[in-house]
PDB file of C-alpha atoms in Angstrom:
ATOM      1  CA  MET A1465      -0.186  -0.222   0.202  1.00  0.00           C
ATOM      2  CA  ALA A1466       2.545   2.533   0.738  1.00  0.00           C
ATOM      3  CA  SER A1467       4.450   1.957  -2.168  1.00  0.00           C
ATOM      4  CA  ARG A1468       1.639   2.355  -4.493  1.00  0.00           C
ATOM      5  CA  ILE A1469       0.841   5.676  -2.557  1.00  0.00           C
ATOM      6  CA  GLU A1470       4.403   6.894  -2.476  1.00  0.00           C
ATOM      7  CA  THR A1471       4.621   6.278  -6.441  1.00  0.00           C
ATOM      8  CA  GLU A1472       1.140   7.845  -7.174  1.00  0.00           C
ATOM      9  CA  SER A1473       2.036  10.744  -5.035  1.00  0.00           C
ATOM     10  CA  GLU A1474       5.227  11.172  -6.518  1.00  0.00           C
ATOM     11  CA  ASN A1475       4.186  11.382 -10.519  1.00  0.00           C
ATOM     12  CA  LEU A1476       1.554  14.195  -8.867  1.00  0.00           C
ATOM     13  CA  ALA A1477       4.351  15.846  -7.384  1.00  0.00           C
ATOM     14  CA  ALA A1478       6.547  15.525 -10.467  1.00  0.00           C
ATOM     15  CA  GLU A1479       3.339  17.419 -12.131  1.00  0.00           C
ATOM     16  CA  ILE A1480       2.931  20.021  -9.561  1.00  0.00           C
ATOM     17  CA  ILE A1481       6.989  20.610  -9.387  1.00  0.00           C
ATOM     18  CA  LYS A1482       6.839  21.714 -13.026  1.00  0.00           C
ATOM     19  CA  GLN A1483       5.247  24.837 -12.011  1.00  0.00           C
ATOM     20  CA  PHE A1484       8.120  26.189  -9.936  1.00  0.00           C
ATOM     21  CA  PRO A1485      11.076  25.869 -12.480  1.00  0.00           C
ATOM     22  CA  THR A1486      13.624  26.479  -9.898  1.00  0.00           C
ATOM     23  CA  LEU A1487      12.616  23.693  -7.542  1.00  0.00           C
ATOM     24  CA  GLU A1488      13.478  19.953  -7.979  1.00  0.00           C
ATOM     25  CA  LEU A1489      11.586  16.967  -6.683  1.00  0.00           C
ATOM     26  CA  VAL A1490      14.274  14.957  -4.418  1.00  0.00           C
ATOM     27  CA  ASP A1491      12.066  12.221  -2.633  1.00  0.00           C
ATOM     28  CA  VAL A1492       8.111  11.361  -1.968  1.00  0.00           C
ATOM     29  CA  GLU A1493       8.117   8.985   1.207  1.00  0.00           C
ATOM     30  CA  PHE A1494       4.711   7.538   3.106  1.00  0.00           C
ATOM     31  CA  VAL A1495       5.362   6.426   6.334  1.00  0.00           C
ATOM     32  CA  LYS A1496       3.598   5.289   9.783  1.00  0.00           C
ATOM     33  CA  GLU A1497       5.142   6.517  12.726  1.00  0.00           C
ATOM     34  CA  ARG A1498       2.304   7.021  14.938  1.00  0.00           C
ATOM     35  CA  ASP A1499       0.335   8.726  12.372  1.00  0.00           C
ATOM     36  CA  TRP A1500       0.784   8.592   8.819  1.00  0.00           C
ATOM     37  CA  TYR A1501       2.753  10.929   6.820  1.00  0.00           C
ATOM     38  CA  LEU A1502       3.229  11.778   3.303  1.00  0.00           C
ATOM     39  CA  ARG A1503       6.718  13.931   3.237  1.00  0.00           C
ATOM     40  CA  VAL A1504       8.058  15.577   0.209  1.00  0.00           C
ATOM     41  CA  TYR A1505      11.498  16.537  -0.060  1.00  0.00           C
ATOM     42  CA  ILE A1506      12.337  19.505  -2.589  1.00  0.00           C
ATOM     43  CA  ASP A1507      15.285  21.393  -3.415  1.00  0.00           C
ATOM     44  CA  LYS A1508      16.532  24.470  -5.450  1.00  0.00           C
ATOM     45  CA  GLU A1509      19.834  25.621  -6.145  1.00  0.00           C
ATOM     46  CA  GLY A1510      21.353  27.343  -2.916  1.00  0.00           C
ATOM     47  CA  GLY A1511      18.510  25.568  -0.592  1.00  0.00           C
ATOM     48  CA  VAL A1512      14.850  25.985  -0.383  1.00  0.00           C
ATOM     49  CA  ASP A1513      13.075  28.196   2.486  1.00  0.00           C
ATOM     50  CA  LEU A1514       9.974  28.467   4.493  1.00  0.00           C
ATOM     51  CA  ASP A1515       8.187  29.967   1.360  1.00  0.00           C
ATOM     52  CA  ASP A1516       9.104  27.493  -1.296  1.00  0.00           C
ATOM     53  CA  CYS A1517       8.126  24.980   0.671  1.00  0.00           C
ATOM     54  CA  LYS A1518       4.767  26.768   1.728  1.00  0.00           C
ATOM     55  CA  VAL A1519       3.605  27.570  -1.658  1.00  0.00           C
ATOM     56  CA  PHE A1520       4.687  23.910  -2.688  1.00  0.00           C
ATOM     57  CA  SER A1521       2.388  22.629  -0.067  1.00  0.00           C
ATOM     58  CA  GLU A1522      -0.508  24.338  -1.073  1.00  0.00           C
ATOM     59  CA  LYS A1523      -0.471  23.215  -4.777  1.00  0.00           C
ATOM     60  CA  PHE A1524       0.103  19.985  -3.898  1.00  0.00           C
ATOM     61  CA  GLY A1525      -2.132  19.309  -1.330  1.00  0.00           C
ATOM     62  CA  ALA A1526      -5.058  20.924  -3.290  1.00  0.00           C
ATOM     63  CA  ALA A1527      -4.085  18.593  -5.925  1.00  0.00           C
ATOM     64  CA  LEU A1528      -3.708  15.563  -3.367  1.00  0.00           C
ATOM     65  CA  ASP A1529      -7.073  16.355  -2.079  1.00  0.00           C
ATOM     66  CA  LYS A1530      -8.581  16.253  -5.795  1.00  0.00           C
ATOM     67  CA  ALA A1531      -6.574  13.136  -6.812  1.00  0.00           C
ATOM     68  CA  ASP A1532      -8.082  11.277  -3.645  1.00  0.00           C
ATOM     69  CA  ILE A1533      -5.324   8.795  -3.688  1.00  0.00           C
ATOM     70  CA  ILE A1534      -4.939   7.939  -0.302  1.00  0.00           C
ATOM     71  CA  ASP A1535      -7.459   6.859   1.877  1.00  0.00           C
ATOM     72  CA  GLU A1536      -5.663   6.956   5.203  1.00  0.00           C
ATOM     73  CA  GLN A1537      -5.812  10.090   7.475  1.00  0.00           C
ATOM     74  CA  TYR A1538      -2.351  11.661   7.149  1.00  0.00           C
ATOM     75  CA  ILE A1539      -0.334  14.668   7.730  1.00  0.00           C
ATOM     76  CA  LEU A1540       1.580  16.528   4.917  1.00  0.00           C
ATOM     77  CA  GLU A1541       5.250  17.342   5.244  1.00  0.00           C
ATOM     78  CA  VAL A1542       7.060  19.388   2.619  1.00  0.00           C
ATOM     79  CA  SER A1543      10.501  20.202   3.523  1.00  0.00           C
ATOM     80  CA  SER A1544      14.163  20.341   2.055  1.00  0.00           C
ATOM     81  CA  PRO A1545      16.239  16.937   2.070  1.00  0.00           C
ATOM     82  CA  GLY A1546      18.780  18.425   4.729  1.00  0.00           C
ATOM     83  CA  LEU A1547      22.645  18.335   4.436  1.00  0.00           C
ATOM     84  CA  GLU A1548      22.609  14.884   5.379  1.00  0.00           C
ATOM     85  CA  ARG A1549      20.523  13.705   2.823  1.00  0.00           C
ATOM     86  CA  VAL A1550      20.047  10.170   2.126  1.00  0.00           C
ATOM     87  CA  LEU A1551      20.208   9.030  -2.012  1.00  0.00           C
ATOM     88  CA  LYS A1552      18.352   6.608  -2.946  1.00  0.00           C
ATOM     89  CA  LYS A1553      17.894   6.998  -6.808  1.00  0.00           C
ATOM     90  CA  PRO A1554      19.905   6.996  -9.777  1.00  0.00           C
ATOM     91  CA  ARG A1555      19.519  10.617 -10.136  1.00  0.00           C
ATOM     92  CA  ASP A1556      20.942  11.360  -6.596  1.00  0.00           C
ATOM     93  CA  PHE A1557      24.103   9.560  -7.243  1.00  0.00           C
ATOM     94  CA  VAL A1558      24.596  11.524 -11.054  1.00  0.00           C
ATOM     95  CA  ARG A1559      23.921  14.830  -9.050  1.00  0.00           C
ATOM     96  CA  GLU A1560      25.813  14.535  -6.149  1.00  0.00           C
ATOM     97  CA  LYS A1561      28.787  12.641  -7.834  1.00  0.00           C
ATOM     98  CA  GLY A1562      32.248  14.587  -6.277  1.00  0.00           C
ATOM     99  CA  LYS A1563      30.735  14.895  -2.816  1.00  0.00           C
ATOM    100  CA  SER A1564      31.781  13.326   0.259  1.00  0.00           C
ATOM    101  CA  VAL A1565      29.056  10.415   1.212  1.00  0.00           C
ATOM    102  CA  GLU A1566      28.528   7.693   4.255  1.00  0.00           C
ATOM    103  CA  VAL A1567      27.731   4.576   3.006  1.00  0.00           C
ATOM    104  CA  LYS A1568      26.396   1.876   5.624  1.00  0.00           C
ATOM    105  CA  PHE A1569      26.272  -2.044   4.960  1.00  0.00           C
ATOM    106  CA  TYR A1570      23.784  -4.506   6.474  1.00  0.00           C
ATOM    107  CA  ALA A1571      26.287  -6.282   7.721  1.00  0.00           C
ATOM    108  CA  PRO A1572      30.201  -5.471   7.814  1.00  0.00           C
ATOM    109  CA  VAL A1573      32.381  -5.213   4.776  1.00  0.00           C
ATOM    110  CA  ASP A1574      36.159  -5.893   5.170  1.00  0.00           C
ATOM    111  CA  GLY A1575      35.154  -5.869   8.910  1.00  0.00           C
ATOM    112  CA  LYS A1576      33.625  -2.211   8.649  1.00  0.00           C
ATOM    113  CA  LYS A1577      30.197  -1.232   9.095  1.00  0.00           C
ATOM    114  CA  SER A1578      30.264   1.991   7.018  1.00  0.00           C
ATOM    115  CA  VAL A1579      32.958   3.860   5.060  1.00  0.00           C
ATOM    116  CA  VAL A1580      32.944   7.235   3.900  1.00  0.00           C
ATOM    117  CA  GLY A1581      34.823   8.556   0.483  1.00  0.00           C
ATOM    118  CA  VAL A1582      34.113  10.826  -2.724  1.00  0.00           C
ATOM    119  CA  LEU A1583      30.905   9.226  -4.592  1.00  0.00           C
ATOM    120  CA  GLU A1584      32.274   8.729  -8.385  1.00  0.00           C
ATOM    121  CA  GLY A1585      29.118   7.095  -9.540  1.00  0.00           C
ATOM    122  CA  ALA A1586      26.521   3.820  -9.305  1.00  0.00           C
ATOM    123  CA  ASP A1587      25.469   2.048 -12.063  1.00  0.00           C
ATOM    124  CA  ASP A1588      22.869  -1.299 -11.718  1.00  0.00           C
ATOM    125  CA  LYS A1589      24.944  -3.607  -9.263  1.00  0.00           C
ATOM    126  CA  PHE A1590      27.879  -1.648  -7.581  1.00  0.00           C
ATOM    127  CA  LEU A1591      28.266   1.898  -5.930  1.00  0.00           C
ATOM    128  CA  HIS A1592      31.694   3.421  -6.897  1.00  0.00           C
ATOM    129  CA  ILE A1593      33.333   5.545  -4.000  1.00  0.00           C
ATOM    130  CA  GLU A1594      36.876   6.664  -4.682  1.00  0.00           C
ATOM    131  CA  ASN A1595      39.784   4.616  -3.788  1.00  0.00           C
ATOM    132  CA  ILE A1596      37.596   1.405  -2.644  1.00  0.00           C
ATOM    133  CA  GLU A1597      37.216  -1.683  -4.650  1.00  0.00           C
ATOM    134  CA  PRO A1598      33.353  -1.240  -6.318  1.00  0.00           C
ATOM    135  CA  LEU A1599      30.603  -1.891  -3.501  1.00  0.00           C
ATOM    136  CA  PRO A1600      27.552  -4.361  -4.129  1.00  0.00           C
ATOM    137  CA  LEU A1601      24.332  -2.667  -4.048  1.00  0.00           C
ATOM    138  CA  LYS A1602      22.805  -5.256  -2.385  1.00  0.00           C
ATOM    139  CA  SER A1603      25.067  -5.257   0.774  1.00  0.00           C
ATOM    140  CA  ILE A1604      24.259  -1.316   0.937  1.00  0.00           C
ATOM    141  CA  ALA A1605      21.415  -0.802   3.805  1.00  0.00           C
ATOM    142  CA  GLN A1606      21.910   3.415   3.234  1.00  0.00           C
ATOM    143  CA  VAL A1607      23.852   6.175   1.498  1.00  0.00           C
ATOM    144  CA  ARG A1608      23.687   9.746   2.411  1.00  0.00           C
ATOM    145  CA  LEU A1609      25.823  12.738   1.747  1.00  0.00           C
ATOM    146  CA  HIS A1610      28.735  13.271   4.815  1.00  0.00           C
ATOM    147  CA  ILE A1611      29.081  16.749   5.659  1.00  0.00           C
ATOM    148  CA  ASP A1612      32.702  16.662   8.267  1.00  0.00           C
ATOM    149  CA  PHE A1613      32.376  19.753  11.031  1.00  0.00           C
TER     150      PHE A1613
END
């Protein structure tokens, strides 16, 4: 159910985001915590602000109500994906190429639960990190941007 709602919501969000040429749709997730949340992550060059989120949320919320694709009560959240955003989709790996990422594994690889390195890209089977042997995607639990503070 959640994947169907995510897919349909993402398709709808992709249509709405076209009305905002400076914005990019990063991700959509429908998750159950205490309540159901439909989270939409948007971004733009220089980062999104509260006004960007508000305007997109209003347009998207109205379109969601009209499309009536979610039967459950839910909370709509529109926000930036954040500095340490999770990379999931092929376009994420293209966009963030050359940046530092942290890769977490399902089980230790060469005795490590995670590695940090510069993203070179990804293909159908492997994630490529500078100076590290290609990492099988099936062994990776999560990839996110890594910021050194």
